mmCIF file of C-alpha atoms in Angstrom:
data_model
loop_
_atom_site.group_PDB
_atom_site.id
_atom_site.type_symbol
_atom_site.label_atom_id
_atom_site.label_comp_id
_atom_site.label_asym_id
_atom_site.label_seq_id
_atom_site.Cartn_x
_atom_site.Cartn_y
_atom_site.Cartn_z
ATOM 1 C CA UNK A 121 -25.853 -106.862 -187.807
ATOM 2 C CA UNK A 122 -27.266 -107.379 -184.595
ATOM 3 C CA UNK A 123 -24.007 -106.731 -182.945
ATOM 4 C CA UNK A 124 -23.840 -103.573 -184.910
ATOM 5 C CA UNK A 125 -27.461 -102.780 -183.653
ATOM 6 C CA UNK A 126 -26.389 -103.403 -180.173
ATOM 7 C CA UNK A 127 -23.253 -101.302 -180.587
ATOM 8 C CA UNK A 128 -25.525 -98.358 -181.965
ATOM 9 C CA UNK A 129 -27.830 -98.802 -179.033
ATOM 10 C CA UNK A 130 -25.023 -98.553 -176.582
ATOM 11 C CA UNK A 131 -23.489 -95.614 -178.413
ATOM 12 C CA UNK A 132 -27.021 -93.891 -178.453
ATOM 13 C CA UNK A 133 -27.433 -94.609 -174.766
ATOM 14 C CA UNK A 134 -23.989 -93.349 -174.174
ATOM 15 C CA UNK A 135 -24.904 -90.188 -176.332
ATOM 16 C CA UNK A 136 -28.080 -89.729 -174.417
ATOM 17 C CA UNK A 137 -26.083 -89.890 -171.001
ATOM 18 C CA UNK A 138 -23.678 -87.501 -172.216
ATOM 19 C CA UNK A 139 -26.423 -85.162 -173.356
ATOM 20 C CA UNK A 140 -27.975 -85.447 -169.976
ATOM 21 C CA UNK A 141 -24.674 -84.731 -168.230
ATOM 22 C CA UNK A 142 -24.141 -81.622 -170.538
ATOM 23 C CA UNK A 143 -27.512 -80.477 -169.632
ATOM 24 C CA UNK A 144 -26.933 -80.833 -165.963
ATOM 25 C CA UNK A 145 -23.610 -79.111 -166.410
ATOM 26 C CA UNK A 146 -25.224 -76.197 -168.257
ATOM 27 C CA UNK A 147 -27.703 -75.917 -165.544
ATOM 28 C CA UNK A 148 -24.928 -75.730 -162.947
ATOM 29 C CA UNK A 149 -23.065 -73.257 -165.231
ATOM 30 C CA UNK A 150 -26.070 -70.936 -165.537
ATOM 31 C CA UNK A 151 -26.632 -71.223 -161.707
ATOM 32 C CA UNK A 152 -23.127 -70.307 -160.973
ATOM 33 C CA UNK A 153 -23.217 -67.386 -163.655
ATOM 34 C CA UNK A 154 -26.374 -66.270 -161.855
ATOM 35 C CA UNK A 155 -24.753 -66.484 -158.416
ATOM 36 C CA UNK A 156 -21.664 -64.531 -159.870
ATOM 37 C CA UNK A 157 -23.885 -61.809 -161.200
ATOM 38 C CA UNK A 158 -25.855 -61.683 -157.987
ATOM 39 C CA UNK A 159 -22.600 -61.390 -155.978
ATOM 40 C CA UNK A 160 -21.193 -58.680 -158.323
ATOM 41 C CA UNK A 161 -24.480 -56.741 -157.734
ATOM 42 C CA UNK A 162 -24.132 -57.097 -154.159
ATOM 43 C CA UNK A 163 -20.545 -56.027 -154.266
ATOM 44 C CA UNK A 164 -21.596 -52.973 -156.514
ATOM 45 C CA UNK A 165 -24.285 -52.204 -153.758
ATOM 46 C CA UNK A 166 -21.800 -52.239 -150.883
ATOM 47 C CA UNK A 167 -19.282 -50.080 -153.039
ATOM 48 C CA UNK A 168 -22.084 -47.611 -153.455
ATOM 49 C CA UNK A 169 -23.159 -47.700 -149.753
ATOM 50 C CA UNK A 170 -19.687 -47.456 -148.606
ATOM 51 C CA UNK A 171 -18.984 -44.428 -150.947
ATOM 52 C CA UNK A 172 -22.128 -42.774 -149.628
ATOM 53 C CA UNK A 173 -21.134 -43.458 -146.208
ATOM 54 C CA UNK A 174 -17.568 -41.967 -146.837
ATOM 55 C CA UNK A 175 -19.178 -38.754 -148.101
ATOM 56 C CA UNK A 176 -21.448 -38.422 -145.208
ATOM 57 C CA UNK A 177 -18.227 -39.062 -142.948
ATOM 58 C CA UNK A 178 -16.588 -36.244 -144.849
ATOM 59 C CA UNK A 179 -19.494 -33.954 -144.286
ATOM 60 C CA UNK A 180 -19.764 -34.875 -140.680
ATOM 61 C CA UNK A 181 -16.075 -34.277 -140.007
ATOM 62 C CA UNK A 182 -16.239 -30.774 -141.701
ATOM 63 C CA UNK A 183 -19.287 -29.966 -139.466
ATOM 64 C CA UNK A 184 -17.411 -31.095 -136.510
ATOM 65 C CA UNK A 185 -14.283 -28.958 -137.426
ATOM 66 C CA UNK A 186 -16.729 -25.989 -137.892
ATOM 67 C CA UNK A 187 -18.565 -26.490 -134.648
ATOM 68 C CA UNK A 188 -15.171 -26.838 -132.772
ATOM 69 C CA UNK A 189 -14.116 -23.551 -134.354
ATOM 70 C CA UNK A 190 -17.226 -21.819 -133.312
ATOM 71 C CA UNK A 191 -16.819 -23.033 -129.805
ATOM 72 C CA UNK A 192 -13.319 -21.759 -129.749
ATOM 73 C CA UNK A 193 -14.424 -18.402 -130.874
ATOM 74 C CA UNK A 194 -17.252 -18.217 -128.370
ATOM 75 C CA UNK A 195 -14.679 -19.330 -125.578
ATOM 76 C CA UNK A 196 -12.639 -16.474 -126.660
ATOM 77 C CA UNK A 197 -15.659 -13.904 -126.705
ATOM 78 C CA UNK A 198 -16.637 -15.291 -123.273
ATOM 79 C CA UNK A 199 -13.133 -14.906 -121.896
ATOM 80 C CA UNK A 200 -13.318 -11.187 -123.076
ATOM 81 C CA UNK A 201 -16.654 -10.947 -121.471
ATOM 82 C CA UNK A 202 -15.537 -12.351 -118.177
ATOM 83 C CA UNK A 203 -12.515 -9.955 -118.155
ATOM 84 C CA UNK A 204 -15.010 -6.890 -118.584
ATOM 85 C CA UNK A 205 -17.516 -8.309 -115.966
ATOM 86 C CA UNK A 206 -14.832 -8.844 -113.543
ATOM 87 C CA UNK A 207 -13.646 -5.294 -113.975
ATOM 88 C CA UNK A 208 -17.141 -3.972 -113.466
ATOM 89 C CA UNK A 209 -17.628 -6.040 -110.492
ATOM 90 C CA UNK A 210 -14.351 -5.073 -108.933
ATOM 91 C CA UNK A 211 -15.293 -1.431 -109.515
ATOM 92 C CA UNK A 212 -18.594 -2.040 -107.812
ATOM 93 C CA UNK A 213 -17.112 -3.532 -104.787
ATOM 94 C CA UNK A 214 -14.402 -1.056 -104.711
ATOM 95 C CA UNK A 215 -16.561 2.088 -104.719
ATOM 96 C CA UNK A 216 -19.939 0.485 -103.645
ATOM 97 C CA UNK A 217 -23.207 2.316 -103.880
ATOM 98 C CA UNK A 218 -21.702 5.142 -101.972
ATOM 99 C CA UNK A 219 -19.755 6.297 -105.204
ATOM 100 C CA UNK A 220 -23.167 6.577 -107.162
ATOM 101 C CA UNK A 221 -24.455 8.638 -104.345
ATOM 102 C CA UNK A 222 -21.437 10.850 -104.114
ATOM 103 C CA UNK A 223 -21.424 11.237 -107.945
ATOM 104 C CA UNK A 224 -25.146 12.520 -107.978
ATOM 105 C CA UNK A 225 -24.686 14.736 -104.995
ATOM 106 C CA UNK A 226 -21.564 16.197 -106.416
ATOM 107 C CA UNK A 227 -23.619 17.869 -109.301
ATOM 108 C CA UNK A 228 -23.629 21.824 -109.065
ATOM 109 C CA UNK A 229 -27.117 22.136 -110.398
ATOM 110 C CA UNK A 230 -30.219 20.343 -111.514
ATOM 111 C CA UNK A 231 -28.966 19.862 -115.159
ATOM 112 C CA UNK A 232 -25.655 18.564 -113.922
ATOM 113 C CA UNK A 233 -27.644 16.066 -111.773
ATOM 114 C CA UNK A 234 -29.672 15.082 -114.842
ATOM 115 C CA UNK A 235 -26.515 14.572 -116.910
ATOM 116 C CA UNK A 236 -24.975 12.560 -114.342
ATOM 117 C CA UNK A 237 -27.911 10.386 -113.923
ATOM 118 C CA UNK A 238 -28.216 9.645 -117.585
ATOM 119 C CA UNK A 239 -24.403 8.631 -117.465
ATOM 120 C CA UNK A 240 -25.223 6.325 -114.325
ATOM 121 C CA UNK A 241 -28.202 4.707 -116.300
ATOM 122 C CA UNK A 242 -25.948 4.418 -119.385
ATOM 123 C CA UNK A 243 -23.291 2.431 -117.261
ATOM 124 C CA UNK A 244 -26.041 0.220 -115.510
ATOM 125 C CA UNK A 245 -27.464 -0.427 -119.079
ATOM 126 C CA UNK A 246 -24.032 -1.288 -120.491
ATOM 127 C CA UNK A 247 -23.460 -3.613 -117.439
ATOM 128 C CA UNK A 248 -26.777 -5.450 -117.915
ATOM 129 C CA UNK A 249 -26.084 -5.726 -121.711
ATOM 130 C CA UNK A 250 -22.621 -7.389 -120.693
ATOM 131 C CA UNK A 251 -24.327 -9.798 -118.597
ATOM 132 C CA UNK A 252 -27.085 -10.592 -121.167
ATOM 133 C CA UNK A 253 -24.257 -11.054 -123.727
ATOM 134 C CA UNK A 254 -22.404 -13.323 -121.513
ATOM 135 C CA UNK A 255 -25.465 -15.360 -120.775
ATOM 136 C CA UNK A 256 -26.201 -15.617 -124.472
ATOM 137 C CA UNK A 257 -22.822 -16.730 -125.278
ATOM 138 C CA UNK A 258 -22.790 -19.370 -122.886
ATOM 139 C CA UNK A 259 -26.111 -20.738 -124.009
ATOM 140 C CA UNK A 260 -24.733 -20.692 -127.551
ATOM 141 C CA UNK A 261 -21.753 -22.662 -126.481
ATOM 142 C CA UNK A 262 -23.781 -25.179 -124.623
ATOM 143 C CA UNK A 263 -26.013 -25.787 -127.718
ATOM 144 C CA UNK A 264 -22.660 -26.003 -129.944
ATOM 145 C CA UNK A 265 -21.016 -28.470 -127.513
ATOM 146 C CA UNK A 266 -24.376 -30.576 -127.571
ATOM 147 C CA UNK A 267 -24.619 -30.467 -131.336
ATOM 148 C CA UNK A 268 -20.928 -31.265 -131.659
ATOM 149 C CA UNK A 269 -21.469 -34.147 -129.179
ATOM 150 C CA UNK A 270 -24.351 -35.560 -131.189
ATOM 151 C CA UNK A 271 -22.387 -35.126 -134.549
ATOM 152 C CA UNK A 272 -19.411 -36.890 -132.922
ATOM 153 C CA UNK A 273 -21.699 -39.850 -131.947
ATOM 154 C CA UNK A 274 -23.228 -39.965 -135.490
ATOM 155 C CA UNK A 275 -19.592 -39.901 -136.868
ATOM 156 C CA UNK A 276 -18.745 -42.927 -134.618
ATOM 157 C CA UNK A 277 -21.867 -44.785 -135.738
ATOM 158 C CA UNK A 278 -20.993 -44.047 -139.404
ATOM 159 C CA UNK A 279 -17.519 -45.209 -138.902
ATOM 160 C CA UNK A 280 -18.726 -48.697 -137.307
ATOM 161 C CA UNK A 281 -21.194 -48.920 -140.371
ATOM 162 C CA UNK A 282 -18.271 -48.286 -142.907
ATOM 163 C CA UNK A 283 -16.248 -50.851 -141.031
ATOM 164 C CA UNK A 284 -19.144 -53.256 -141.025
ATOM 165 C CA UNK A 285 -19.738 -52.742 -144.803
ATOM 166 C CA UNK A 286 -16.146 -53.283 -145.710
ATOM 167 C CA UNK A 287 -16.189 -56.676 -143.948
ATOM 168 C CA UNK A 288 -19.372 -57.628 -145.731
ATOM 169 C CA UNK A 289 -17.777 -56.600 -148.871
ATOM 170 C CA UNK A 290 -14.677 -58.721 -148.241
ATOM 171 C CA UNK A 291 -16.887 -61.648 -147.334
ATOM 172 C CA UNK A 292 -18.767 -61.383 -150.649
ATOM 173 C CA UNK A 293 -15.244 -60.990 -152.300
ATOM 174 C CA UNK A 294 -14.055 -64.211 -150.629
ATOM 175 C CA UNK A 295 -17.160 -65.955 -151.778
ATOM 176 C CA UNK A 296 -16.490 -65.126 -155.480
ATOM 177 C CA UNK A 297 -13.017 -66.721 -155.356
#
């Protein structure tokens, strides 16, 4: 009977040890499951951030294309204005101020003089408007180029962030395995 009691004691000790090991394994299992849940949550957050960054990238690329088109349109307008201004300057140099005086003195009467004076003022105003328009277009182009430059810088930073987030996501995926 004592041998039997001893055997029962040993079996009970073995059962207690096994139960302790089971508890330890269950804690480890819970810990691993918690870590997996945490990693899955991190992966989901990385995926969400990555998707947001990709949307931002698409918006930035669209803005950049639009600004480039606006710059090209302004360049075309400015080329036309340059041609007009060059023609006007050529006419001024070719005929000089003397042409204006000759035009005014060729009037037959006072009303003709007034009419020619109105024409000359209209031409001068048109020339001034051409110059103002050219300067305005130049400023617009400078602003667009600066805006384009800043958006391109922002895009390159965003691309770097996307790359970094992809690396971090791969790192977390590697830890999961």
